Short mmCIF file of C-alpha atoms in Angstrom, two decimals:
data_model
loop_
_atom_site.label_atom_id
_atom_site.label_comp_id
_atom_site.label_asym_id
_atom_site.label_seq_id
_atom_site.Cartn_x
_atom_site.Cartn_y
_atom_site.Cartn_z
CA MET A 328 -17.40 10.13 -23.25
CA SER A 329 -20.19 9.43 -25.72
CA GLU A 330 -19.46 9.68 -29.40
CA GLY A 331 -22.44 9.27 -31.57
CA GLY A 332 -24.41 7.39 -28.99
CA LYS A 333 -21.58 4.95 -28.11
CA THR A 334 -19.48 5.11 -25.02
CA ARG A 335 -15.81 5.65 -25.70
CA LEU A 336 -13.69 3.33 -23.55
CA ILE A 337 -10.81 5.05 -21.85
CA ALA A 338 -7.75 3.23 -20.72
CA TRP A 339 -7.61 4.90 -17.24
CA SER A 340 -4.43 3.08 -16.22
CA HIS A 341 -2.68 4.52 -19.28
CA GLU A 342 -4.13 7.94 -18.58
CA MET A 343 -2.93 7.88 -14.95
CA ARG A 344 0.55 6.87 -15.87
CA ALA A 345 0.73 9.60 -18.56
CA VAL A 346 -0.38 12.26 -16.07
CA HIS A 347 2.12 11.11 -13.45
CA THR A 348 4.84 11.22 -16.12
CA ARG A 349 3.94 14.79 -17.07
CA LEU A 350 3.92 15.83 -13.42
CA ARG A 351 7.30 14.20 -12.86
CA GLU A 352 8.64 16.24 -15.80
CA ALA A 353 7.05 19.48 -14.60
CA LEU A 354 8.75 18.97 -11.15
CA ARG A 355 11.99 18.27 -12.87
CA VAL A 356 11.80 21.41 -14.86
CA ALA A 357 10.94 23.42 -11.77
CA ARG A 358 13.86 21.95 -9.94
CA ASP A 359 16.22 22.63 -12.78
CA ALA A 360 15.02 26.22 -12.90
CA VAL A 361 15.81 26.54 -9.17
CA ARG A 362 19.26 25.05 -9.56
CA GLU A 363 20.06 27.30 -12.53
CA SER A 364 19.21 30.44 -10.59
CA ARG A 365 21.49 29.38 -7.65
CA PRO A 366 23.73 32.32 -7.09
CA ALA A 367 20.90 34.71 -7.70
CA LYS A 368 19.02 36.17 -4.71
CA GLY A 369 15.39 35.34 -4.80
CA ALA A 370 13.24 33.78 -7.57
CA THR A 371 13.54 34.77 -11.15
CA ARG A 372 10.41 35.35 -13.29
CA ASP A 373 10.89 31.95 -15.09
CA LEU A 374 11.29 30.27 -11.73
CA LEU A 375 8.06 31.85 -10.57
CA LEU A 376 6.27 30.55 -13.70
CA PHE A 377 7.66 27.02 -13.40
CA CYS A 378 6.71 26.76 -9.67
CA HIS A 379 3.27 28.27 -10.14
CA GLY A 380 2.63 25.98 -13.10
CA PHE A 381 3.76 22.84 -11.36
CA CYS A 382 1.73 23.73 -8.18
CA ALA A 383 -1.37 24.39 -10.25
CA ALA A 384 -0.99 21.10 -12.24
CA LEU A 385 -0.48 18.89 -9.25
CA THR A 386 -3.28 20.46 -7.30
CA GLY A 387 -5.58 20.15 -10.31
CA HIS A 388 -4.67 16.43 -10.72
CA HIS A 389 -5.42 15.67 -7.07
CA GLU A 390 -8.76 17.58 -7.23
CA GLY A 391 -9.76 15.62 -10.26
CA GLU A 392 -8.99 12.33 -8.55
CA ASP A 393 -10.74 13.30 -5.28
CA GLY A 394 -13.87 14.70 -7.01
CA THR A 395 -14.35 12.25 -9.93
CA LEU A 396 -12.05 9.36 -10.13
CA PHE A 397 -11.85 8.20 -6.52
CA PRO A 398 -15.67 8.21 -6.04
CA ALA A 399 -16.10 6.11 -9.15
CA ILE A 400 -13.55 3.59 -7.92
CA ALA A 401 -15.17 3.52 -4.48
CA ALA A 402 -18.58 2.82 -6.05
CA ALA A 403 -17.18 -0.06 -8.26
CA TYR A 404 -14.68 -1.44 -5.69
CA PRO A 405 -15.90 -0.70 -2.16
CA ASP A 406 -12.97 -2.81 -0.69
CA LEU A 407 -10.59 -0.02 -1.85
CA ARG A 408 -12.13 2.74 0.24
CA GLY A 409 -9.34 2.46 2.83
CA THR A 410 -6.71 2.85 0.09
CA LEU A 411 -8.63 5.80 -1.38
CA ALA A 412 -8.80 7.50 2.05
CA GLN A 413 -5.01 7.03 2.40
CA LEU A 414 -4.43 8.56 -1.05
CA GLU A 415 -6.75 11.48 -0.18
CA GLN A 416 -4.72 12.05 3.01
CA ASP A 417 -1.61 12.15 0.88
CA HIS A 418 -3.29 14.73 -1.42
CA SER A 419 -3.93 16.94 1.75
CA MET A 420 -0.30 16.65 2.95
CA ILE A 421 1.01 17.41 -0.58
CA PHE A 422 -1.38 20.45 -0.78
CA HIS A 423 0.16 21.76 2.50
CA LEU A 424 3.71 21.39 1.10
CA LEU A 425 2.63 23.13 -2.10
CA ALA A 426 1.19 25.98 -0.08
CA GLU A 427 4.43 26.31 1.79
CA LEU A 428 6.37 26.23 -1.53
CA GLN A 429 3.99 28.91 -2.98
CA ASP A 430 4.59 31.10 0.03
CA ALA A 431 8.28 30.84 -0.32
CA VAL A 432 8.05 31.69 -3.99
CA ASP A 433 5.76 34.65 -3.32
CA GLU A 434 8.24 35.91 -0.69
CA GLY A 435 11.20 35.67 -3.04
CA ALA A 436 12.96 32.99 -1.03
CA PRO A 437 16.54 32.15 -2.17
CA PRO A 438 16.99 29.16 -4.56
CA GLU A 439 18.44 26.97 -1.81
CA GLU A 440 15.26 27.30 0.25
CA LEU A 441 12.99 26.76 -2.78
CA ASP A 442 15.02 23.57 -3.65
CA LEU A 443 14.40 22.21 -0.14
CA HIS A 444 10.67 22.78 -0.59
CA LEU A 445 10.68 21.05 -3.91
CA GLU A 446 12.78 18.11 -2.50
CA GLY A 447 10.03 17.60 0.10
CA VAL A 448 7.24 17.70 -2.49
CA SER A 449 9.24 15.45 -4.71
CA ALA A 450 9.72 12.78 -2.00
CA LEU A 451 6.12 12.71 -1.01
CA MET A 452 4.76 12.96 -4.59
CA GLU A 453 6.90 10.08 -5.78
CA ASN A 454 6.04 7.90 -2.86
CA HIS A 455 2.38 8.72 -3.45
CA PHE A 456 2.46 7.97 -7.16
CA ARG A 457 4.16 4.62 -6.68
CA TYR A 458 1.66 3.60 -3.98
CA GLU A 459 -1.26 4.80 -6.12
CA GLU A 460 -0.06 2.94 -9.21
CA ARG A 461 0.65 -0.23 -7.23
CA ARG A 462 -2.88 -0.18 -5.73
CA LEU A 463 -4.99 1.17 -8.57
CA LEU A 464 -3.60 0.42 -12.01
CA THR A 465 -5.12 -3.07 -12.16
CA VAL A 466 -8.49 -1.63 -11.08
CA LEU A 467 -8.22 1.12 -13.63
CA GLU A 468 -7.78 -1.39 -16.42
CA THR A 469 -11.44 -2.39 -15.84
CA LEU A 470 -12.97 0.84 -14.60
CA GLU A 471 -15.87 2.11 -16.62
CA LEU A 472 -16.18 5.81 -16.19
CA ASP A 473 -17.88 7.98 -18.81
CA ARG A 474 -15.94 11.12 -18.12
CA ASP A 475 -13.31 13.24 -19.85
CA PRO A 476 -9.87 12.29 -18.59
CA SER A 477 -9.21 16.02 -17.67
CA ASP A 478 -12.20 15.81 -15.26
CA ALA A 479 -10.89 12.65 -13.53
CA LEU A 480 -7.09 13.35 -13.55
CA GLY A 481 -6.80 17.09 -13.88
CA PRO A 482 -6.42 19.47 -16.77
CA LEU A 483 -2.99 18.53 -18.04
#
């Protein structure tokens, strides 16, 4: 971002780690909400809020990466295009899992079923985050991208 005619340098590796940490925490909160509502039939209002919020946050993060961050990385580091394609494929798979979770929440599925959906999202999300960090953090240390972090990494 420009401030008074000067480009503000953003530590993109730090920003990515911070977003991943917040998303992991949001997932933990959603899973705790599911576990706390165990004997209840269907989802509580709080549980709906946590699941909707988590789904929206994770989707926004991936949309920011796909639309802003990954094209900038591909332009600066063309050799990473295969890695970026794999990460985008992960985003698609996670999106489908989130849609299934959302359907289960909307239908008032019992907590045990919601927990299974969240477990699947958690496993894929964690694998994806670790791979993404392993492959991109070094590159992000030197990436020059004059964009707001919320554009590139989602509005968290």
